[in-house]
Amino acid sequence: MPINVLSVASEAVPLIKTGGLADVAGALPAALLAHGAAVTSLLPGYPAVLAAIGAARTVHVWDALLGQPARLLSAKLGSTDLLVLDAPGYFARPGGPYTDAAGQDWDDNWRRFAALGRAAADIASGGVAGLRFDVLHAHDWQAAMAIAYLRLAPVQAAPRVPAVLTIHNMAFQGWYDAGIFAGLELPDTAWSIDGVETYGGVGFLKSGLQLADVITTVSPTYAREIVTTEFGMGLEGLVALRGDRVRGIVNGIDTAEWNPASDTALAARYSARSLPRRTANKRALEQHFGLEESDGPLFIMVTRLTWQKGADVIPEVLDHLVGNGGRLAILGSGDAAIAAALHAGAARHPGKVAVQIGYDEALSHRMQGGGDAILVPSRFEPCGLTQLYGLAYGCVPVVSRTGGLSDTVIDANPAAIAAGAATGVQFDGVHYHALAAAISRTISLYQQAHIWRQIQRNGMAADFSWGRSAADYAAIYQQLAGAHP
Ligand code: ADP
Ligand code: GLC
């Protein structure tokens, strides 16, 4: 008998995506099947999700889910079983999953994602006829209240269902003013440091951290980092307190979606044995971005434009990058001031630096397939996926030494090159000097064609498929389900 897992996330590919969480929540269920876990994913019924699932069966109705009517729809997407929370009062809106069309957070995000959690807890604790789960797995703050409801206000007489919380990013905690507590419809006893109370308000991620049976985060290094003030962002004490429950499991990538040998977004498909074919992709990329055609190194970035991603440091290093013979193509969306600074930088370096603001999935594939190196200068990075896509595509990652970036890239120092192990370039600290030095080092490696090719091949040979990590999650489910029959 497989273990039945209810996975709760606020985004998942191919239905709705703003970042890596969607990649993980979308790919992990299929990978877990091979390890004896049958995952059903619960997602909010945003317009894009409802449109994608089409006609679906209603399996439950709430007259008032924290005040709004809601229905639970059951659907199948590929091999994945889906439950969709159709609550128009919460989710039938234009804009993104968390923000309006102007990029402002919705005022009632607390209620929208508390409702998701309340629904998840009802489902996991036997409140929906015909559905039974052995484990609940909540991703990030948007799903974390599922664990609070499960522990603090379960459906009556339900057996105890174990719960796993995965932290994809400690920087987003879902902290709200104490005034929302009444609207959560939790018992008064939940207002406690052992419950949802957090620094005088309500903390969604904190509640999950407090009450989960196992806490995972998306790389071993980040699991160690979040007990420090720099990375714990106020929750380091609680993480440390629950340290025996914390595991770091590095993300995998969906190798069906991200495979240069079969990627239909690319002008030319290729493998480690046919790397010269990448040149056609490089030409296509230069054309798309209006860059000069050249065989010199072409750097790329695919990123949210935020402080976390170090995108603000890029304008400072453009002169250095271009002065050393490099070119740079950036695809990003986010902070308007960073976008403006990048545009100004590009204007100073016509034909050498180009920026496209926006979100474009197909272009992100073409950039990995045509760029020579991907810059990932993150100040913190729980795991990071773009460096993994870079490795798979022979687009050599140049990364800051933090979180999942340190766990997944092997620096091309002389020893690693000699050992045939190098897969990229790492640097310490996100500031002009570190980044400029890393760019110089990358360009010099690029100029040594046989070494560069070896670095590309090493990265392409590295296994970042979900196999091993899915086995680690499955082992956690097994252990929890066994402990709470
Ligand atoms: P995070 O989730 O913190 O943004 P990750 O590296 O884990 O960082 O995941 C980011 C995901 O979003 C990757 O799949 C990346 O390719 C994608 N992505 C980020 N920005 C863009 C963009 N502007 N256009 C297309 N894809 C993007
Ligand atoms: C978060 C993190 C990123 C991670 C992703 C998926 O968005 O910022 O590092 O790769 O979640 O786990």
Coordinates of C-alpha atoms and ligand atoms in Angstrom, one line a residue:
M1 CA 0.0 0.0 0.0
P2 CA 1.5 3.4 -0.9
I3 CA 1.5 6.1 1.7
N4 CA -1.1 8.8 0.9
V5 CA 0.3 12.3 1.2
L6 CA -1.7 15.5 1.0
S7 CA 0.8 18.1 -0.3
V8 CA -0.3 21.8 0.1
A9 CA 1.3 24.6 -1.8
S10 CA 0.3 28.0 -3.2
E11 CA 1.8 27.3 -6.6
A12 CA 2.9 24.4 -8.8
V13 CA 4.0 24.0 -12.4
P14 CA 2.5 23.7 -15.0
L15 CA -0.5 25.5 -13.5
I16 CA 0.8 28.6 -11.7
K17 CA 4.4 29.7 -11.0
T18 CA 6.2 32.7 -9.6
G19 CA 9.4 30.9 -8.6
G20 CA 11.2 27.7 -7.6
L21 CA 8.5 26.6 -5.2
A22 CA 6.3 25.9 -8.2
D23 CA 9.0 23.8 -9.8
V24 CA 9.4 21.7 -6.7
A25 CA 5.7 21.4 -5.9
G26 CA 5.0 20.4 -9.5
A27 CA 7.8 17.8 -9.9
L28 CA 8.1 16.2 -6.6
P29 CA 4.8 14.3 -6.6
A30 CA 5.6 12.4 -9.8
A31 CA 9.1 11.5 -8.5
L32 CA 7.6 10.2 -5.2
L33 CA 5.5 7.7 -6.9
A34 CA 8.5 5.5 -7.5
H35 CA 9.2 5.6 -3.8
G36 CA 5.9 4.3 -2.6
A37 CA 4.2 7.7 -1.9
A38 CA 1.0 8.7 -3.6
V39 CA 0.8 12.5 -3.5
T40 CA -2.4 14.5 -3.9
S41 CA -1.7 18.2 -4.4
L42 CA -4.0 20.8 -3.0
L43 CA -3.8 24.2 -4.7
P44 CA -5.8 27.4 -4.5
G45 CA -8.4 27.8 -7.4
Y46 CA -6.8 30.9 -9.1
P47 CA -8.3 31.6 -12.5
A48 CA -5.3 30.0 -14.3
V49 CA -5.7 26.8 -12.3
L50 CA -9.5 26.6 -12.8
A51 CA -9.0 27.2 -16.6
A52 CA -6.3 24.5 -16.8
I53 CA -8.3 21.8 -15.1
G54 CA -11.5 22.3 -17.0
A55 CA -14.6 20.4 -15.9
A56 CA -13.9 18.8 -12.5
R57 CA -15.9 16.9 -9.9
T58 CA -17.0 18.7 -6.7
V59 CA -16.1 16.5 -3.8
H60 CA -16.9 18.9 -0.9
V61 CA -18.6 22.1 -0.2
W62 CA -18.0 24.6 2.6
D63 CA -20.8 27.1 3.2
A64 CA -18.3 29.4 5.0
L65 CA -14.6 28.7 4.9
L66 CA -13.4 31.5 7.2
G67 CA -16.4 33.4 5.9
Q68 CA -16.5 32.6 2.2
P69 CA -18.2 29.8 0.4
A70 CA -15.9 27.3 -1.2
R71 CA -15.9 24.1 -3.1
L72 CA -13.3 21.3 -3.4
L73 CA -12.7 20.1 -6.9
S74 CA -11.0 16.9 -7.8
A75 CA -9.0 16.7 -11.0
K76 CA -6.0 14.9 -12.6
L77 CA -3.1 16.5 -14.3
G78 CA -0.8 14.1 -16.0
S79 CA 0.0 11.5 -13.3
T80 CA -0.8 13.9 -10.5
D81 CA -4.0 13.9 -8.4
L82 CA -5.1 17.4 -7.7
L83 CA -7.5 19.0 -5.3
V84 CA -8.4 22.6 -6.1
L85 CA -9.9 25.0 -3.6
D86 CA -12.5 26.9 -5.6
A87 CA -13.3 29.9 -3.4
P88 CA -14.1 32.8 -5.7
G89 CA -14.1 35.3 -2.8
Y90 CA -10.4 34.5 -2.2
F91 CA -8.9 33.4 -5.5
A92 CA -11.0 34.6 -8.5
R93 CA -8.9 37.8 -9.0
P94 CA -6.7 39.2 -11.7
G95 CA -2.9 39.7 -11.0
G96 CA -0.6 37.1 -9.4
P97 CA -1.2 34.5 -6.7
Y98 CA -0.2 37.0 -3.9
T99 CA -0.4 40.5 -5.5
D100 CA -2.7 42.6 -7.6
A101 CA -1.8 43.6 -11.2
A102 CA 0.3 46.5 -9.8
G103 CA 2.4 44.1 -7.7
Q104 CA 0.9 45.1 -4.3
D105 CA 0.2 42.3 -1.9
W106 CA -3.5 41.6 -1.4
D107 CA -4.7 43.0 1.9
D108 CA -6.4 39.8 2.8
N109 CA -3.6 37.4 2.0
W110 CA -3.7 36.2 5.6
R111 CA -7.3 35.1 5.2
R112 CA -6.8 33.7 1.7
F113 CA -4.0 31.4 2.9
A114 CA -5.5 30.7 6.3
A115 CA -8.5 29.4 4.4
L116 CA -6.2 27.2 2.3
G117 CA -4.8 25.8 5.6
R118 CA -8.2 25.4 7.1
A119 CA -9.4 23.4 4.1
A120 CA -6.2 21.3 4.1
A121 CA -6.6 20.4 7.7
D122 CA -10.2 19.5 7.2
I123 CA -9.2 17.2 4.3
A124 CA -6.2 15.7 6.1
S125 CA -8.1 15.1 9.3
G126 CA -11.0 13.2 7.7
G127 CA -13.5 16.0 7.3
V128 CA -14.1 15.2 3.6
A129 CA -15.9 11.9 2.9
G130 CA -13.9 9.6 0.7
L131 CA -10.5 11.2 1.3
R132 CA -8.0 9.9 3.7
F133 CA -4.3 10.8 4.1
D134 CA -1.4 9.4 6.1
V135 CA 0.7 12.5 6.1
L136 CA 0.2 16.2 5.4
H137 CA 3.1 18.1 3.7
A138 CA 2.9 21.9 3.8
H139 CA 5.2 24.1 1.7
D140 CA 6.1 27.6 2.9
W141 CA 4.1 30.1 4.9
Q142 CA 1.1 30.1 2.6
A143 CA 0.4 26.5 3.5
A144 CA 1.9 26.4 7.0
M145 CA -1.4 27.2 8.7
A146 CA -2.6 23.8 7.6
I147 CA -0.4 22.4 10.4
A148 CA -1.7 24.9 12.9
Y149 CA -5.4 24.0 12.2
L150 CA -4.5 20.3 12.2
R151 CA -2.9 20.5 15.6
L152 CA -5.0 23.2 17.3
A153 CA -8.4 22.7 15.7
P154 CA -8.7 19.3 14.0
V155 CA -11.9 17.8 12.8
Q156 CA -13.3 16.1 15.9
A157 CA -12.2 12.6 16.8
A158 CA -9.9 12.3 13.8
P159 CA -6.7 10.2 14.3
R160 CA -3.5 12.3 14.5
V161 CA -2.1 12.9 11.1
P162 CA 1.6 13.6 11.0
A163 CA 2.8 16.8 9.3
V164 CA 5.9 17.9 7.4
L165 CA 6.7 21.6 6.8
T166 CA 9.2 22.5 4.0
I167 CA 10.7 25.9 4.2
H168 CA 11.7 27.2 0.8
N169 CA 12.6 30.6 1.9
M170 CA 12.9 32.0 5.5
A171 CA 12.6 35.5 4.1
F172 CA 8.8 35.1 3.6
Q173 CA 7.2 34.3 6.9
G174 CA 3.5 35.5 6.7
W175 CA 3.6 37.6 9.8
Y176 CA 0.4 39.6 10.6
D177 CA -0.9 41.9 13.2
A178 CA -2.6 40.4 16.3
G179 CA -5.9 41.8 15.1
I180 CA -6.3 39.0 12.6
F181 CA -6.3 36.3 15.2
A182 CA -10.1 36.5 15.7
G183 CA -10.6 36.0 12.0
L184 CA -8.6 32.7 12.0
E185 CA -11.4 30.9 13.9
L186 CA -8.9 29.1 16.2
P187 CA -9.5 28.4 19.8
D188 CA -8.3 31.1 22.2
T189 CA -5.7 28.7 23.5
A190 CA -3.9 28.9 20.1
W191 CA -2.9 32.4 21.1
S192 CA 0.3 31.3 22.8
I193 CA 4.0 31.1 22.1
D194 CA 3.5 27.4 21.6
G195 CA 0.8 28.1 19.1
V196 CA 0.5 30.9 16.5
E197 CA 1.7 33.9 18.5
T198 CA 4.9 35.4 17.1
Y199 CA 6.5 38.6 18.3
G200 CA 3.1 39.9 19.4
G201 CA 1.4 39.0 16.1
V202 CA 0.5 35.9 14.2
G203 CA 3.2 34.1 12.3
F204 CA 2.1 31.6 9.7
L205 CA 5.5 30.1 9.0
K206 CA 6.4 30.2 12.7
S207 CA 3.2 28.2 13.5
G208 CA 4.2 25.5 11.1
L209 CA 7.7 25.4 12.5
Q210 CA 6.4 25.2 16.0
L211 CA 3.9 22.4 15.3
A212 CA 5.3 20.2 12.4
D213 CA 6.6 16.7 13.2
V214 CA 9.5 17.2 10.7
I215 CA 10.8 20.4 9.2
T216 CA 12.7 20.2 6.0
T217 CA 14.5 22.9 4.0
V218 CA 15.8 22.7 0.5
S219 CA 19.5 22.2 1.0
P220 CA 21.8 20.9 3.8
T221 CA 23.8 24.2 4.0
Y222 CA 20.6 26.3 4.3
A223 CA 19.4 23.9 7.1
R224 CA 22.6 24.9 9.0
E225 CA 22.4 28.6 8.1
I226 CA 18.9 29.2 9.4
V227 CA 19.9 28.7 13.0
T228 CA 22.0 31.9 12.7
T229 CA 20.5 35.5 13.0
E230 CA 21.7 36.3 9.5
F231 CA 19.7 33.7 7.8
G232 CA 17.0 32.8 10.4
M233 CA 15.4 36.2 10.1
G234 CA 14.0 36.2 13.6
L235 CA 13.0 32.5 13.7
E236 CA 16.6 31.2 14.3
G237 CA 15.8 30.5 18.0
L238 CA 12.8 28.3 17.2
V239 CA 14.7 26.5 14.4
A240 CA 17.5 25.8 16.9
L241 CA 15.1 24.6 19.5
R242 CA 13.5 22.2 17.0
G243 CA 16.9 21.2 15.6
D244 CA 16.5 17.5 16.0
R245 CA 13.5 17.7 13.6
V246 CA 15.2 19.7 10.9
R247 CA 16.6 18.1 7.7
G248 CA 18.1 19.6 4.6
I249 CA 17.1 17.9 1.3
V250 CA 18.5 19.4 -1.8
N251 CA 16.0 20.1 -4.7
G252 CA 16.0 18.1 -7.8
I253 CA 15.0 19.3 -11.3
D254 CA 12.4 17.9 -13.6
T255 CA 14.7 16.2 -16.2
A256 CA 11.8 15.8 -18.7
E257 CA 11.2 19.5 -18.7
W258 CA 14.8 20.5 -18.5
N259 CA 16.8 18.4 -20.9
P260 CA 18.8 20.1 -23.7
A261 CA 18.6 16.9 -25.8
S262 CA 14.8 17.2 -26.1
D263 CA 14.0 20.8 -25.2
T264 CA 11.7 22.1 -28.0
A265 CA 12.2 25.7 -26.9
L266 CA 15.8 25.6 -28.2
A267 CA 16.9 26.4 -31.7
A268 CA 19.3 23.5 -31.6
R269 CA 19.1 20.5 -29.2
Y270 CA 22.3 19.0 -28.0
S271 CA 24.0 16.7 -25.4
A272 CA 27.4 16.7 -23.7
R273 CA 28.7 14.9 -26.8
S274 CA 27.5 17.6 -29.2
L275 CA 28.3 20.8 -27.4
P276 CA 29.3 22.7 -30.5
R277 CA 25.6 22.7 -31.4
R278 CA 25.0 25.2 -28.6
T279 CA 26.5 27.9 -31.0
A280 CA 23.2 28.0 -32.9
N281 CA 21.4 28.8 -29.6
K282 CA 24.0 31.4 -28.8
R283 CA 23.4 33.1 -32.1
A284 CA 19.6 33.0 -31.6
L285 CA 20.0 34.5 -28.1
E286 CA 22.2 37.3 -29.4
Q287 CA 19.6 38.1 -32.0
H288 CA 16.8 38.1 -29.5
F289 CA 18.6 40.4 -27.2
G290 CA 20.1 42.6 -29.9
L291 CA 23.6 41.7 -28.8
E292 CA 26.7 41.8 -31.0
E293 CA 27.5 38.4 -32.5
S294 CA 30.7 37.1 -30.9
D295 CA 32.4 33.9 -29.8
G296 CA 33.4 35.6 -26.6
P297 CA 31.7 34.6 -23.3
L298 CA 28.0 35.3 -23.0
F299 CA 26.8 35.6 -19.4
I300 CA 23.1 35.3 -18.6
M301 CA 20.9 35.8 -15.6
V302 CA 17.3 34.6 -15.1
T303 CA 16.1 35.9 -11.8
R304 CA 13.7 37.8 -9.6
L305 CA 15.1 41.3 -9.4
T306 CA 15.6 41.5 -5.6
W307 CA 18.2 42.1 -2.9
Q308 CA 18.2 38.3 -2.2
K309 CA 19.4 37.6 -5.7
G310 CA 22.1 40.2 -5.6
A311 CA 20.6 41.8 -8.7
D312 CA 21.4 45.3 -7.3
V313 CA 25.1 44.6 -7.6
I314 CA 25.0 43.8 -11.3
P315 CA 24.9 47.4 -12.6
E316 CA 28.2 48.0 -10.7
V317 CA 30.1 45.2 -12.4
L318 CA 29.0 45.9 -16.0
D319 CA 32.0 48.0 -16.9
H320 CA 34.3 45.3 -15.6
L321 CA 32.4 42.5 -17.4
V322 CA 32.3 44.3 -20.7
G323 CA 35.9 45.6 -20.3
N324 CA 37.1 42.0 -20.1
G325 CA 35.3 40.9 -23.2
G326 CA 32.1 39.6 -21.7
R327 CA 28.5 40.2 -22.7
L328 CA 25.4 39.8 -20.5
A329 CA 21.7 39.1 -21.2
I330 CA 19.3 39.4 -18.3
L331 CA 15.7 38.2 -18.0
G332 CA 14.1 39.3 -14.7
S333 CA 11.2 40.8 -13.0
G334 CA 10.7 42.5 -9.7
D335 CA 12.1 45.6 -8.1
A336 CA 11.5 48.7 -10.3
A337 CA 14.6 50.5 -9.1
I338 CA 16.9 47.5 -9.9
A339 CA 15.2 47.2 -13.3
A340 CA 15.9 50.9 -14.0
A341 CA 19.5 50.6 -13.0
L342 CA 20.0 47.6 -15.3
H343 CA 18.3 49.4 -18.2
A344 CA 20.7 52.4 -17.6
G345 CA 23.6 50.0 -17.6
A346 CA 22.5 48.4 -20.8
A347 CA 22.1 51.8 -22.4
R348 CA 25.8 52.5 -21.6
H349 CA 26.9 49.2 -23.2
P350 CA 24.8 48.8 -26.4
G351 CA 25.3 45.5 -28.1
K352 CA 27.1 44.1 -25.0
V353 CA 24.5 44.2 -22.2
A354 CA 20.7 43.7 -22.7
V355 CA 17.8 43.4 -20.3
Q356 CA 14.4 42.0 -20.7
I357 CA 12.0 42.8 -17.9
G358 CA 9.2 40.2 -17.5
Y359 CA 8.6 36.6 -17.0
D360 CA 9.1 34.2 -19.9
E361 CA 9.5 30.5 -19.3
A362 CA 10.4 29.6 -22.9
L363 CA 13.1 32.3 -23.1
S364 CA 14.5 31.1 -19.8
H365 CA 15.2 27.7 -21.5
R366 CA 16.7 29.4 -24.5
M367 CA 19.0 31.4 -22.3
Q368 CA 20.3 28.3 -20.5
G369 CA 20.8 26.6 -23.9
G370 CA 22.7 29.5 -25.5
G371 CA 24.5 31.3 -22.7
D372 CA 28.0 30.3 -21.7
A373 CA 27.7 31.1 -18.0
I374 CA 24.9 31.9 -15.6
L375 CA 25.5 34.5 -12.9
V376 CA 23.8 33.7 -9.5
P377 CA 25.1 36.2 -7.0
S378 CA 22.5 35.5 -4.3
R379 CA 23.0 36.9 -0.7
F380 CA 21.1 33.9 0.5
E381 CA 19.7 31.0 -1.5
P382 CA 17.8 28.1 0.2
C383 CA 18.5 25.9 -2.8
G384 CA 18.3 27.7 -6.1
L385 CA 17.2 26.1 -9.3
T386 CA 18.7 28.2 -12.1
Q387 CA 22.2 27.0 -11.3
L388 CA 20.9 23.4 -11.6
Y389 CA 19.3 24.2 -15.0
G390 CA 22.7 25.8 -15.9
L391 CA 24.5 22.6 -15.0
A392 CA 22.2 20.5 -17.0
Y393 CA 22.5 22.8 -20.0
G394 CA 26.3 23.3 -20.0
C395 CA 25.7 27.0 -19.0
V396 CA 28.4 27.1 -16.3
P397 CA 27.1 28.5 -13.0
V398 CA 29.0 31.4 -11.4
V399 CA 27.6 31.5 -7.8
S400 CA 28.0 33.0 -4.4
R401 CA 29.0 30.5 -1.8
T402 CA 25.7 30.3 0.2
G403 CA 22.9 27.8 0.8
G404 CA 22.1 25.4 -1.9
L405 CA 24.5 27.2 -4.3
S406 CA 27.5 25.9 -2.2
D407 CA 26.0 22.4 -2.1
T408 CA 25.4 22.0 -5.8
V409 CA 28.3 23.7 -7.6
I410 CA 31.9 22.5 -7.4
D411 CA 34.3 25.4 -7.7
A412 CA 36.9 25.2 -10.6
N413 CA 39.9 25.7 -8.4
P414 CA 43.1 24.1 -9.6
A415 CA 42.6 20.9 -7.5
A416 CA 39.1 20.4 -8.7
I417 CA 40.1 21.0 -12.3
A418 CA 42.9 18.5 -11.9
A419 CA 40.6 16.0 -10.4
G420 CA 38.1 16.4 -13.2
A421 CA 35.4 17.5 -10.7
A422 CA 34.8 21.2 -11.3
T423 CA 31.4 22.3 -12.4
G424 CA 31.3 26.1 -11.9
V425 CA 32.8 29.1 -10.2
Q426 CA 32.1 30.0 -6.6
F427 CA 32.9 33.3 -4.8
D428 CA 32.5 34.7 -1.3
G429 CA 30.5 37.7 -0.5
V430 CA 28.1 39.6 -2.8
H431 CA 29.9 42.9 -3.6
Y432 CA 31.8 44.5 -6.5
H433 CA 35.2 43.0 -5.8
A434 CA 34.1 39.4 -5.3
L435 CA 31.8 39.5 -8.3
A436 CA 34.4 41.2 -10.5
A437 CA 37.0 38.6 -9.6
A438 CA 34.7 35.8 -10.3
I439 CA 33.8 37.2 -13.7
S440 CA 37.5 37.5 -14.5
R441 CA 38.2 34.0 -13.4
T442 CA 35.2 32.7 -15.5
I443 CA 36.4 34.5 -18.6
S444 CA 39.9 33.1 -18.1
L445 CA 38.6 29.6 -17.8
Y446 CA 36.4 30.2 -20.9
Q447 CA 39.5 31.1 -22.8
Q448 CA 41.1 27.7 -22.0
A449 CA 38.7 25.8 -24.3
H450 CA 39.6 22.3 -23.2
I451 CA 39.2 23.1 -19.5
W452 CA 35.9 24.9 -20.2
R453 CA 34.5 22.0 -22.1
Q454 CA 35.4 19.7 -19.2
I455 CA 33.6 21.9 -16.7
Q456 CA 30.5 21.9 -19.0
R457 CA 30.6 18.2 -19.3
N458 CA 31.1 17.6 -15.6
G459 CA 28.0 19.7 -14.9
M460 CA 26.0 17.9 -17.5
A461 CA 27.0 14.6 -16.1
A462 CA 26.0 15.5 -12.5
D463 CA 22.8 13.9 -11.4
F464 CA 20.3 16.5 -10.1
S465 CA 17.2 14.5 -11.0
W466 CA 14.7 14.0 -8.2
G467 CA 15.5 10.4 -7.5
R468 CA 17.7 10.7 -4.4
S469 CA 15.8 13.6 -2.9
A470 CA 12.4 12.0 -3.5
A471 CA 13.7 8.9 -1.6
D472 CA 14.7 11.1 1.3
Y473 CA 11.2 12.7 1.5
A474 CA 9.6 9.2 1.2
A475 CA 11.7 7.9 4.0
I476 CA 10.4 10.8 6.2
Y477 CA 6.8 10.0 5.3
Q478 CA 7.4 6.3 6.1
Q479 CA 8.9 7.0 9.4
L480 CA 6.1 9.4 10.4
A481 CA 3.3 7.2 9.1
G482 CA 4.9 4.2 11.0
A483 CA 5.2 6.2 14.2
H484 CA 1.5 7.3 14.0
P485 CA -0.5 4.4 12.7
Ligands
ADP1 P1 13.4 31.6 -6.4 O1 12.3 30.6 -6.3 O2 14.0 32.1 -5.1 O3 13.0 32.7 -7.3 P2 14.8 29.5 -7.8 O4 16.2 29.5 -8.5 O5 14.6 28.4 -6.9 O6 14.7 30.9 -7.1 O7 13.7 29.4 -8.9 C1 13.4 30.4 -9.8 C2 12.6 29.7 -10.9 O8 11.9 30.8 -11.6 C3 13.4 29.0 -11.9 O9 12.6 28.0 -12.6 C4 13.7 30.2 -12.9 O10 14.0 29.7 -14.2 C5 12.4 30.9 -12.9 N1 12.5 32.3 -13.2 C6 12.9 33.3 -12.4 N2 12.7 34.5 -13.0 C7 12.2 34.3 -14.2 C8 11.8 35.1 -15.4 N3 11.9 36.4 -15.3 N4 11.3 34.5 -16.4 C9 11.2 33.1 -16.5 N5 11.6 32.3 -15.5 C10 12.0 32.9 -14.4
GLC2 C1 12.6 29.5 -2.8 C2 14.1 29.8 -2.7 C3 15.0 29.0 -3.7 C4 14.5 27.6 -3.8 C5 13.0 27.5 -4.2 C6 12.5 26.1 -4.3 O1 12.0 30.3 -3.7 O2 14.4 31.1 -2.8 O3 16.3 29.0 -3.3 O4 15.2 26.9 -4.9 O5 12.3 28.1 -3.1 O6 12.8 25.3 -3.2

